[in-house]
Coordinates of C-alpha atoms and ligand atoms in Angstrom, one line a residue:
M1 CA 6.5 16.2 27.9
T2 CA 4.6 15.3 24.7
E3 CA 1.4 13.3 24.7
L4 CA 1.7 9.6 25.1
L5 CA -0.6 7.9 22.6
H6 CA -2.7 5.1 24.1
N7 CA -3.2 1.6 22.6
H8 CA -6.7 0.2 22.2
L9 CA -6.8 -3.4 23.1
G10 CA -9.2 -5.7 25.0
G11 CA -12.0 -3.1 24.4
R12 CA -10.2 -0.3 26.4
W13 CA -7.6 2.4 26.0
Q14 CA -4.3 1.4 27.7
A15 CA -1.0 3.2 28.1
G16 CA 2.3 1.4 27.7
T17 CA 4.4 1.1 30.9
G18 CA 7.9 1.3 29.4
T19 CA 10.1 3.9 27.9
A20 CA 8.1 5.7 25.2
T21 CA 9.4 6.3 21.7
P22 CA 9.1 9.9 20.4
L23 CA 7.7 10.8 17.0
F24 CA 9.1 13.8 15.2
D25 CA 8.3 16.6 12.8
P26 CA 10.7 15.7 9.9
V27 CA 10.9 19.3 8.8
L28 CA 11.2 21.3 12.0
G29 CA 12.7 18.5 14.1
D30 CA 10.2 19.0 17.0
E31 CA 9.0 16.1 19.1
L32 CA 5.3 15.6 18.5
V33 CA 3.9 12.7 20.5
R34 CA 5.2 9.4 22.0
V35 CA 4.2 5.7 21.6
D36 CA 4.7 2.7 23.8
A37 CA 3.3 -0.8 23.8
T38 CA 5.2 -2.2 26.8
G39 CA 3.3 -4.2 29.3
L40 CA 0.1 -4.8 27.3
D41 CA -1.6 -8.1 27.9
L42 CA -1.5 -9.1 24.2
A43 CA -3.0 -12.6 24.8
A44 CA -6.1 -11.1 26.5
G45 CA -6.4 -8.4 23.9
F46 CA -6.2 -10.8 20.9
A47 CA -8.7 -13.1 22.6
F48 CA -11.1 -10.2 23.2
A49 CA -10.9 -9.2 19.5
R50 CA -11.2 -12.8 18.3
E51 CA -14.1 -13.8 20.6
V52 CA -16.1 -10.6 21.3
G53 CA -15.3 -8.5 18.2
G54 CA -15.4 -11.4 15.9
A55 CA -18.7 -12.8 17.2
A56 CA -20.4 -9.4 16.9
L57 CA -19.2 -8.8 13.4
R58 CA -20.1 -12.2 12.2
A59 CA -23.7 -11.8 13.5
L60 CA -24.1 -8.9 11.0
T61 CA -24.8 -9.4 7.3
Y62 CA -22.5 -8.0 4.6
R63 CA -25.0 -5.1 4.0
Q64 CA -25.0 -4.2 7.7
R65 CA -21.2 -4.2 7.9
A66 CA -21.1 -2.2 4.8
A67 CA -23.4 0.4 6.4
L68 CA -20.9 0.6 9.3
L69 CA -18.0 1.2 6.9
A70 CA -20.0 4.1 5.3
Q71 CA -20.5 5.6 8.8
V72 CA -16.8 5.3 9.5
A73 CA -16.0 7.0 6.2
S74 CA -18.5 9.9 7.0
L75 CA -17.0 10.4 10.4
L76 CA -13.4 10.5 9.1
Q77 CA -14.5 12.8 6.2
A78 CA -15.8 15.3 8.8
R79 CA -12.4 15.4 10.5
R80 CA -10.1 15.6 7.5
D81 CA -8.7 18.9 8.7
D82 CA -7.3 17.3 11.9
Y83 CA -5.8 14.5 9.8
N84 CA -4.2 16.9 7.4
A85 CA -2.6 18.8 10.3
I86 CA -1.2 15.6 11.7
A87 CA 0.1 14.5 8.2
T88 CA 1.8 17.9 7.7
A89 CA 3.5 17.7 11.1
N90 CA 4.4 14.0 11.2
S91 CA 4.9 13.0 7.6
G92 CA 6.2 16.4 6.3
T93 CA 3.9 16.2 3.3
V94 CA 2.3 19.0 1.2
K95 CA -1.5 19.1 1.1
N96 CA -1.8 17.2 -2.2
D97 CA 0.5 14.4 -0.9
S98 CA -1.4 14.1 2.4
A99 CA -4.5 13.7 0.3
V100 CA -3.1 10.7 -1.5
D101 CA -3.0 9.0 1.9
I102 CA -6.0 10.5 3.7
D103 CA -8.5 10.9 0.8
G104 CA -7.2 7.6 -0.7
G105 CA -8.1 5.8 2.5
L106 CA -11.6 7.4 2.6
Y107 CA -12.2 6.6 -1.0
T108 CA -11.2 3.0 -0.5
L109 CA -13.6 2.7 2.5
G110 CA -16.4 4.2 0.4
V111 CA -15.8 1.7 -2.4
Y112 CA -16.0 -1.3 0.0
A113 CA -19.1 0.2 1.7
K114 CA -20.8 0.3 -1.7
L115 CA -19.5 -3.2 -2.7
G116 CA -20.7 -4.7 0.6
E117 CA -24.2 -3.2 0.1
G118 CA -24.5 -5.2 -3.1
L119 CA -23.6 -8.4 -1.3
G120 CA -26.9 -8.1 0.6
E121 CA -28.3 -9.6 3.8
R122 CA -26.2 -12.8 3.9
L123 CA -23.8 -14.3 6.4
A124 CA -21.6 -16.3 3.9
L125 CA -20.9 -16.2 0.2
A126 CA -21.3 -18.8 -2.5
D127 CA -18.1 -19.5 -4.5
G128 CA -19.0 -20.6 -8.0
E129 CA -21.8 -22.9 -9.1
P130 CA -22.7 -26.3 -7.7
A131 CA -21.0 -29.3 -9.3
R132 CA -22.6 -32.7 -9.8
L133 CA -20.9 -35.5 -7.9
A134 CA -23.1 -38.5 -8.8
K135 CA -25.1 -39.8 -11.7
D136 CA -28.2 -38.6 -10.0
P137 CA -28.0 -34.7 -10.0
L138 CA -29.5 -34.7 -6.5
F139 CA -26.1 -34.9 -4.8
Q140 CA -23.8 -32.0 -5.6
S141 CA -20.9 -30.0 -4.3
Q142 CA -21.1 -26.2 -3.6
H143 CA -18.2 -24.2 -2.4
I144 CA -18.9 -21.5 0.1
L145 CA -16.8 -18.7 1.7
S146 CA -17.3 -18.1 5.4
P147 CA -15.6 -15.3 7.4
T148 CA -12.6 -16.7 9.3
R149 CA -13.1 -17.0 13.0
G150 CA -9.9 -15.2 13.9
V151 CA -8.4 -11.7 14.0
A152 CA -6.7 -9.9 11.2
L153 CA -3.3 -8.5 12.4
L154 CA -2.5 -5.6 10.0
I155 CA 1.2 -4.5 10.1
N156 CA 1.8 -1.3 8.1
A157 CA 4.7 0.7 6.6
F158 CA 5.4 4.3 7.5
N159 CA 4.5 5.9 4.2
F160 CA 0.7 5.4 4.3
P161 CA -0.6 5.7 7.9
S162 CA -4.2 6.3 6.6
W163 CA -4.6 4.5 3.3
G164 CA -2.5 1.6 4.6
L165 CA -4.9 1.2 7.5
W166 CA -8.2 1.4 5.5
E167 CA -7.1 -0.5 2.4
K168 CA -6.6 -3.5 4.7
A169 CA -9.3 -2.8 7.4
A170 CA -12.2 -2.1 5.0
P171 CA -12.1 -5.6 3.3
A172 CA -11.5 -7.3 6.7
L173 CA -14.3 -5.6 8.5
L174 CA -16.7 -6.1 5.6
S175 CA -15.8 -9.8 5.7
G176 CA -16.7 -9.9 9.4
V177 CA -13.2 -10.2 10.8
P178 CA -11.9 -8.0 13.7
V179 CA -8.8 -5.9 13.1
I180 CA -5.7 -5.2 15.2
V181 CA -3.6 -2.7 13.5
K182 CA 0.1 -2.1 14.2
P183 CA 1.2 1.1 12.4
A184 CA 4.8 1.8 11.7
T185 CA 6.2 3.7 14.6
A186 CA 7.5 6.8 12.7
T187 CA 4.1 7.9 11.6
A188 CA 1.8 6.1 14.0
W189 CA 0.0 9.3 15.1
L190 CA -2.4 9.6 12.2
T191 CA -3.4 5.9 12.3
Q192 CA -3.9 6.2 16.1
R193 CA -6.0 9.4 15.8
M194 CA -8.3 7.8 13.2
V195 CA -8.8 4.6 15.2
R196 CA -9.4 6.8 18.3
D197 CA -12.1 8.8 16.6
V198 CA -13.8 5.7 15.2
V199 CA -13.6 3.8 18.5
D200 CA -14.7 6.7 20.7
A201 CA -17.7 7.4 18.4
G202 CA -18.9 3.8 19.2
L203 CA -19.6 3.1 15.5
L204 CA -18.2 -0.5 15.5
P205 CA -18.9 -3.3 18.0
P206 CA -16.4 -3.6 20.9
G207 CA -13.3 -5.6 19.8
A208 CA -13.8 -4.9 16.1
L209 CA -11.0 -2.4 15.8
S210 CA -7.9 -2.3 18.0
I211 CA -4.5 -0.7 17.8
V212 CA -1.1 -1.3 19.2
C213 CA 1.4 1.6 18.8
G214 CA 5.1 1.0 19.4
S215 CA 7.1 -2.2 19.2
A216 CA 5.8 -5.2 17.3
A217 CA 7.4 -7.5 19.9
G218 CA 5.2 -10.4 20.7
L219 CA 2.4 -9.7 18.2
M220 CA 3.1 -12.6 15.9
D221 CA 3.3 -14.9 18.9
Q222 CA -0.4 -14.3 19.6
L223 CA -1.6 -15.6 16.2
Q224 CA -3.7 -18.8 16.1
P225 CA -4.7 -21.0 13.2
F226 CA -7.7 -19.0 12.0
D227 CA -6.0 -15.6 12.3
V228 CA -4.5 -13.8 9.3
V229 CA -1.7 -11.4 9.0
S230 CA -1.4 -8.7 6.3
F231 CA 2.0 -7.0 6.2
T232 CA 3.4 -4.1 4.3
G233 CA 7.0 -3.1 4.6
S234 CA 10.5 -4.2 3.8
A235 CA 11.6 -7.5 2.4
D236 CA 13.8 -8.1 5.6
T237 CA 10.8 -7.8 8.0
A238 CA 8.7 -9.8 5.6
A239 CA 11.2 -12.7 5.8
L240 CA 10.9 -12.6 9.6
I241 CA 7.2 -12.8 9.4
R242 CA 7.2 -15.6 6.9
S243 CA 9.5 -17.7 9.0
H244 CA 7.6 -17.2 12.3
D245 CA 6.1 -20.3 13.9
A246 CA 2.6 -18.8 13.5
V247 CA 3.1 -19.1 9.8
T248 CA 5.3 -22.2 9.5
R249 CA 3.6 -24.3 12.2
R250 CA 0.1 -22.9 12.8
S251 CA -0.7 -22.2 9.1
V252 CA -1.6 -18.6 9.8
R253 CA -2.5 -17.1 6.4
V254 CA -0.1 -14.3 5.5
N255 CA -0.2 -11.6 2.8
I256 CA 3.1 -9.7 2.1
E257 CA 3.4 -6.4 0.3
A258 CA 7.1 -5.6 0.1
D259 CA 9.4 -3.4 -1.9
S260 CA 9.4 -3.2 -5.7
V261 CA 11.5 -1.7 -8.5
N262 CA 8.6 -0.5 -10.8
S263 CA 9.1 0.5 -14.4
A264 CA 7.6 2.9 -17.0
L265 CA 8.1 1.9 -20.6
L266 CA 7.9 4.1 -23.7
L267 CA 7.2 1.8 -26.7
P268 CA 9.4 1.7 -29.8
G269 CA 8.2 3.9 -32.6
E270 CA 7.2 7.0 -30.6
G271 CA 9.0 10.2 -31.4
A272 CA 10.1 13.0 -29.1
D273 CA 7.2 15.1 -30.3
S274 CA 4.6 12.4 -29.8
A275 CA 1.8 12.6 -27.3
A276 CA 3.0 9.3 -25.7
F277 CA 6.5 10.9 -25.0
G278 CA 4.9 13.8 -23.3
L279 CA 2.6 11.6 -21.2
L280 CA 5.6 9.5 -20.1
V281 CA 7.6 12.5 -19.0
K282 CA 4.7 14.0 -17.1
E283 CA 4.1 10.7 -15.2
V284 CA 7.7 10.1 -14.4
V285 CA 8.0 13.5 -12.8
R286 CA 4.8 13.1 -10.9
E287 CA 5.9 9.7 -9.6
M288 CA 9.3 10.9 -8.5
T289 CA 7.9 13.9 -6.6
V290 CA 4.5 12.8 -5.1
K291 CA 5.2 12.0 -1.4
S292 CA 8.9 12.6 -2.1
G293 CA 9.0 9.3 -4.0
Q294 CA 8.0 7.3 -0.8
K295 CA 5.4 5.2 -2.6
C296 CA 5.8 1.5 -3.0
T297 CA 4.3 1.9 -6.5
A298 CA 6.6 4.8 -7.6
I299 CA 8.4 4.6 -10.9
R300 CA 12.0 3.7 -10.3
R301 CA 13.2 2.7 -13.8
V302 CA 12.2 4.5 -17.0
L303 CA 12.7 2.4 -20.1
V304 CA 13.1 4.4 -23.3
P305 CA 14.5 3.7 -26.8
R306 CA 18.2 4.7 -27.0
A307 CA 17.5 7.4 -29.6
L308 CA 15.2 9.2 -27.2
Y309 CA 17.5 9.0 -24.1
G310 CA 18.8 12.5 -24.3
A311 CA 15.4 14.0 -25.1
V312 CA 13.7 12.3 -22.2
A313 CA 16.5 13.3 -19.8
E314 CA 16.2 16.9 -20.9
A315 CA 12.4 17.0 -20.6
V316 CA 12.3 15.3 -17.2
G317 CA 15.1 17.4 -15.9
A318 CA 13.4 20.6 -17.1
R319 CA 10.3 19.7 -15.1
L320 CA 12.2 18.6 -12.0
A321 CA 14.0 21.9 -12.0
K322 CA 10.7 23.6 -11.3
T323 CA 9.9 21.4 -8.3
T324 CA 10.2 23.5 -5.1
V325 CA 11.3 21.4 -2.1
G326 CA 11.1 22.3 1.6
N327 CA 8.7 23.2 4.4
P328 CA 5.2 21.9 3.3
R329 CA 3.6 24.9 5.2
H330 CA 5.2 27.3 2.7
E331 CA 2.8 28.1 -0.1
A332 CA 5.5 27.9 -2.8
V333 CA 6.6 24.4 -1.8
R334 CA 5.4 21.5 -4.0
M335 CA 7.4 18.7 -2.4
G336 CA 7.9 18.2 1.4
A337 CA 10.1 15.9 3.4
L338 CA 11.0 12.3 3.8
V339 CA 9.6 10.9 7.1
S340 CA 12.7 10.7 9.2
R341 CA 16.4 11.2 9.5
A342 CA 16.8 7.4 9.1
Q343 CA 15.0 7.6 5.8
L344 CA 17.0 10.6 4.7
G345 CA 20.2 8.6 5.4
A346 CA 18.8 5.5 3.6
V347 CA 18.0 7.6 0.5
R348 CA 21.4 9.3 0.4
D349 CA 23.1 5.9 0.8
G350 CA 20.9 4.3 -1.8
L351 CA 21.5 7.1 -4.3
A352 CA 25.3 6.9 -3.8
Y353 CA 25.1 3.2 -4.3
L354 CA 23.3 3.6 -7.7
Q355 CA 25.6 6.5 -8.7
Q356 CA 28.5 4.0 -8.9
Q357 CA 26.8 2.4 -11.9
A358 CA 24.7 5.3 -13.3
A359 CA 25.3 8.9 -14.4
T360 CA 23.6 11.8 -12.7
L361 CA 21.3 13.5 -15.2
F362 CA 19.5 15.9 -12.9
D363 CA 21.3 16.5 -9.6
G364 CA 18.9 17.2 -6.6
S365 CA 21.8 17.8 -4.2
R366 CA 22.3 21.2 -5.9
V367 CA 18.7 22.4 -5.2
A368 CA 18.2 24.9 -2.3
L369 CA 15.4 24.1 0.2
V370 CA 12.6 26.6 0.7
D371 CA 12.0 27.7 4.3
A372 CA 13.8 24.6 5.7
D373 CA 17.1 24.2 7.5
P374 CA 19.1 21.5 5.7
A375 CA 20.7 20.6 9.0
V376 CA 17.4 19.6 10.5
A377 CA 14.8 19.0 7.7
C378 CA 14.6 15.5 6.1
C379 CA 14.2 17.1 2.7
V380 CA 15.9 15.9 -0.5
A381 CA 15.2 17.2 -4.0
P382 CA 14.6 14.7 -6.9
T383 CA 17.5 13.2 -8.7
L384 CA 17.4 11.6 -12.2
L385 CA 20.0 9.0 -13.0
G386 CA 20.8 7.3 -16.3
T387 CA 22.7 4.2 -17.5
G388 CA 23.8 5.9 -20.8
E389 CA 23.8 3.1 -23.4
P390 CA 21.8 -0.1 -23.8
A391 CA 24.9 -2.0 -22.8
G392 CA 25.1 0.1 -19.7
S393 CA 21.4 -0.9 -18.9
D394 CA 22.4 -4.5 -19.1
A395 CA 25.5 -4.0 -16.9
A396 CA 24.0 -1.9 -14.2
D397 CA 22.6 -4.7 -12.0
R398 CA 22.0 -2.4 -9.0
V399 CA 19.5 -0.3 -11.0
H400 CA 17.3 -3.4 -11.4
D401 CA 17.4 -4.6 -7.9
T402 CA 17.7 -1.6 -5.6
E403 CA 14.7 0.3 -4.4
V404 CA 15.7 3.8 -3.2
F405 CA 12.6 4.8 -1.3
G406 CA 12.7 8.5 -2.2
P407 CA 12.6 10.9 -5.2
V408 CA 15.1 9.0 -7.4
A409 CA 14.5 7.3 -10.8
T410 CA 16.9 5.9 -13.4
L411 CA 16.6 6.3 -17.2
V412 CA 17.3 2.9 -18.7
P413 CA 17.8 3.0 -22.5
Y414 CA 17.0 -0.1 -24.6
R415 CA 18.2 -1.0 -28.1
D416 CA 16.2 1.0 -30.7
G417 CA 13.2 -1.0 -32.0
D418 CA 13.9 -3.9 -29.7
L419 CA 10.9 -4.3 -27.4
G420 CA 12.2 -7.7 -26.3
H421 CA 15.3 -6.0 -24.8
A422 CA 13.1 -3.5 -22.9
L423 CA 10.9 -6.3 -21.5
A424 CA 13.9 -8.4 -20.5
L425 CA 15.3 -5.4 -18.6
I426 CA 12.0 -4.8 -16.8
R427 CA 11.9 -8.5 -15.8
R428 CA 15.2 -8.1 -14.0
G429 CA 13.1 -6.4 -11.3
Q430 CA 12.0 -10.0 -10.4
G431 CA 8.4 -9.2 -10.0
S432 CA 6.9 -5.7 -9.4
L433 CA 3.8 -4.0 -8.2
V434 CA 3.2 -2.0 -11.3
A435 CA 4.6 -1.2 -14.8
S436 CA 3.2 1.5 -17.0
V437 CA 3.3 1.5 -20.8
Y438 CA 3.1 4.6 -23.0
G439 CA 2.3 4.5 -26.7
S440 CA -0.3 5.2 -29.3
E441 CA -0.9 1.9 -31.2
P442 CA -3.6 -0.1 -29.3
A443 CA -2.3 -3.5 -30.6
A444 CA 1.3 -2.7 -29.6
L445 CA 0.1 -1.5 -26.1
A446 CA -2.1 -4.6 -25.6
G447 CA 0.8 -6.9 -26.6
A448 CA 3.2 -5.2 -24.2
A449 CA 0.6 -5.2 -21.4
Q450 CA 0.1 -8.9 -21.9
Q451 CA 3.9 -9.6 -21.9
L452 CA 4.2 -7.7 -18.6
A453 CA 1.2 -9.1 -16.8
D454 CA 2.9 -12.3 -15.5
S455 CA 5.5 -10.4 -13.6
H456 CA 3.3 -7.4 -12.4
G457 CA 0.3 -7.1 -10.2
R458 CA -0.9 -4.3 -12.3
V459 CA -0.1 -2.9 -15.8
H460 CA -1.1 0.7 -16.3
V461 CA -1.5 1.6 -20.0
V462 CA -1.4 5.2 -21.0
S463 CA -2.4 6.1 -24.6
P464 CA -3.4 9.6 -25.8
D465 CA -7.1 8.8 -25.8
V466 CA -7.0 8.3 -21.9
A467 CA -4.6 11.2 -21.2
A468 CA -7.1 13.1 -19.2
L469 CA -8.8 10.0 -17.7
H470 CA -6.1 7.7 -16.5
T471 CA -5.8 7.3 -12.7
G472 CA -2.0 7.5 -12.6
H473 CA 0.8 4.9 -12.5
G474 CA 1.3 5.0 -8.8
N475 CA -2.3 5.5 -7.5
V476 CA -3.7 2.3 -6.1
M477 CA -7.4 2.0 -7.0
P478 CA -9.5 -0.4 -4.8
Q479 CA -11.1 -1.8 -8.0
S480 CA -7.7 -3.1 -9.2
L481 CA -5.4 -5.7 -7.7
H482 CA -2.6 -4.3 -5.5
G483 CA 0.4 -6.6 -4.9
G484 CA 3.1 -8.2 -7.1
P485 CA 4.8 -11.5 -7.5
G486 CA 8.4 -12.3 -6.6
R487 CA 10.4 -9.6 -4.8
A488 CA 7.2 -7.5 -4.5
G489 CA 6.1 -10.0 -1.8
G490 CA 3.7 -12.2 -3.7
G491 CA 0.7 -10.6 -2.1
E492 CA -2.7 -9.7 -3.4
E493 CA -4.8 -6.9 -1.9
L494 CA -7.9 -5.0 -3.1
G495 CA -9.1 -5.9 -6.6
G496 CA -12.7 -5.2 -5.6
A497 CA -14.5 -8.2 -4.1
R498 CA -11.3 -10.3 -4.6
A499 CA -9.9 -8.8 -1.4
L500 CA -12.6 -10.5 0.7
G501 CA -11.1 -13.9 -0.2
F502 CA -8.2 -13.4 2.1
Y503 CA -10.5 -13.0 5.1
H504 CA -12.8 -15.9 4.3
R505 CA -12.3 -19.7 4.5
R506 CA -13.4 -21.7 1.4
S507 CA -15.2 -25.0 2.1
A508 CA -17.0 -27.5 -0.2
V509 CA -20.4 -28.6 1.1
Q510 CA -21.5 -31.9 -0.4
A511 CA -25.2 -32.5 0.0
S512 CA -28.5 -32.9 -1.6
T513 CA -29.5 -29.9 -3.8
T514 CA -32.4 -29.3 -1.4
V515 CA -29.8 -28.7 1.4
L516 CA -27.5 -26.7 -0.9
A517 CA -30.3 -24.3 -1.7
G518 CA -30.3 -23.1 1.8
L519 CA -26.6 -22.2 1.9
A520 CA -25.2 -18.6 1.7
Q521 CA -28.7 -17.3 1.3
P522 CA -30.2 -14.1 2.5
T523 CA -30.9 -14.4 6.3
N524 CA -34.7 -13.8 5.9
Ligands
NAP1 P1 9.7 -2.1 7.9 O1 10.8 -1.5 8.6 O2 9.8 -3.5 7.4 O3 8.4 -1.9 8.8 C1 7.1 -2.3 8.4 C2 6.3 -2.6 9.7 O4 6.8 -3.8 10.3 C3 6.3 -1.5 10.7 O5 5.1 -1.4 11.3 C4 7.3 -2.1 11.7 O6 7.2 -1.5 13.0 C5 7.0 -3.5 11.7 N1 8.0 -4.5 12.2 C6 9.3 -4.2 12.4 N2 9.9 -5.4 12.9 C7 8.9 -6.3 13.0 C8 8.9 -7.7 13.4 N3 10.0 -8.3 13.8 N4 7.7 -8.3 13.4 C9 6.6 -7.7 13.0 N5 6.5 -6.4 12.5 C10 7.7 -5.7 12.5 O7 9.3 -1.2 6.6 P2 9.2 0.4 6.5 O8 10.5 0.9 6.5 O9 8.2 0.9 7.5 O10 8.5 0.5 5.1 C11 9.2 0.8 3.9 C12 9.1 -0.4 2.9 O11 7.7 -0.7 2.7 C13 9.6 -0.1 1.5 O12 10.5 -1.1 1.1 C14 8.4 -0.1 0.7 O13 8.6 -0.5 -0.7 C15 7.5 -1.0 1.4 N6 6.1 -0.7 1.0 C16 5.4 -1.6 0.3 C17 4.1 -1.3 0.0 C18 3.3 -2.3 -0.8 O14 2.1 -2.1 -0.8 N7 3.9 -3.3 -1.5 C19 3.5 -0.1 0.4 C20 4.2 0.7 1.2 C21 5.6 0.4 1.5 P3 8.2 -0.4 13.5 O15 7.9 0.8 12.6 O16 7.7 -0.1 14.9 O17 9.6 -0.9 13.4

């Protein structure tokens, strides 16, 4: 029988007492480990985190907590090989794709450690400048931010078991708020191993970091008014969380990162031989193939002028044809597997659904897998679709509101010279995490970025001068906001120090300026 992963709750490791759920290797089909959260005393576990972990974290200054984050990052860095092995086995990813998750998590931790150091030896943060309330300037109002006296329940999706943990936990812990993480079951192993390593090394105060692996049943019921919940996953689960009593009646603060039909836009006026054209093609292929397209930020729609539709299809198809797909352990393989049979089924269904409204320009179903049995492995090669004509782009409603969570993108031609048409098509995504724009005229790029900003959490602009510098359409940088309005969930994560706001309570203190001078100050 495979190992049963333990939960860490109430300051101790605990095994579930029910029927465990197995986790599988999505390439070989082998059972790897099992998870189970049955029978845990959730109420006691949440109380321990809230009271013991929270008190210990809040007693530290931002700089002291930042130092703990730096220690966590060094510990994890030293064990990267273990984490890579787990990612290969449980996520079916090639080394470069595992790095997006593992190294991305470590980098994010490092950025917050550095940022926290700069916040210094204080226990609360000032928010803005004092404002005069009376004729006499002696009486004023100063807003301050204090760490919330609750727990942060972090519920994550299956595609980022490392980054998904640390991009949420780093700002929470830096803010002085204890964390209880619930990883997605399919890939919970990597999250559990990282938490186990950190807890067993005794780096954080007891109760600061807990993990529940297995069913989410009962977790939301534990939440109290000063707790917060940060969720990443599907729109359906997000709706359940939003409508839970904890949110509707107890005002638990909630952040939702949901699905998103992201776009890439080639501006009018660029030719097939332009640098911008080449940069778009390269980025589209990268986004389709990194992590087999299982990135919430991946490009799903590619907006190009009608005149370039054929040329883009040909250039993207030629690159996709060189993508070797199969067993990530094989040195010739560039793209591994989807995480599970369930995801393989969902991607095939989603593709068939889109193909009823779009032509297949590059057909991944014809690509042979390398060193993988198609009857077992959850591998699927990339497929490029296209809506043919601008009128087809208008008519193909499914393309604008269906996220196929795999290596699938659709070429969406807009009327030549009509940027307004392209922007209107992009907006049919009803709010997305990210749009990228490709062109060579700074004024045109700035104008398009501004037009897209209201419906996107991030706009990534690629011009020839930053060809070798830009960080990638789909890479989430901790310095920039992550989240999007509308169907993307309406959440806001990261964005440097902005992330701390979610884990703090804002309060206005009205007092004499002699009193205000003592607020949010260094502790000695
Ligand atoms: P999911 O099925 O909604 O699951 C997400 C998480 O919610 C899992 O940990 C799941 O646990 C848990 N969960 C399930 N039912 C729950 C309930 N009733 N109450 C509380 N938690 C519950 O989503 P997924 O399939 O893992 O993730 C894929 C989706 O995530 C895609 O749509 C993708 O776009 C989105 N995503 C968004 C972002 C972003 O940052 N915006 C990032 C990555 C992924 P179990 O696994 O145990 O069911």
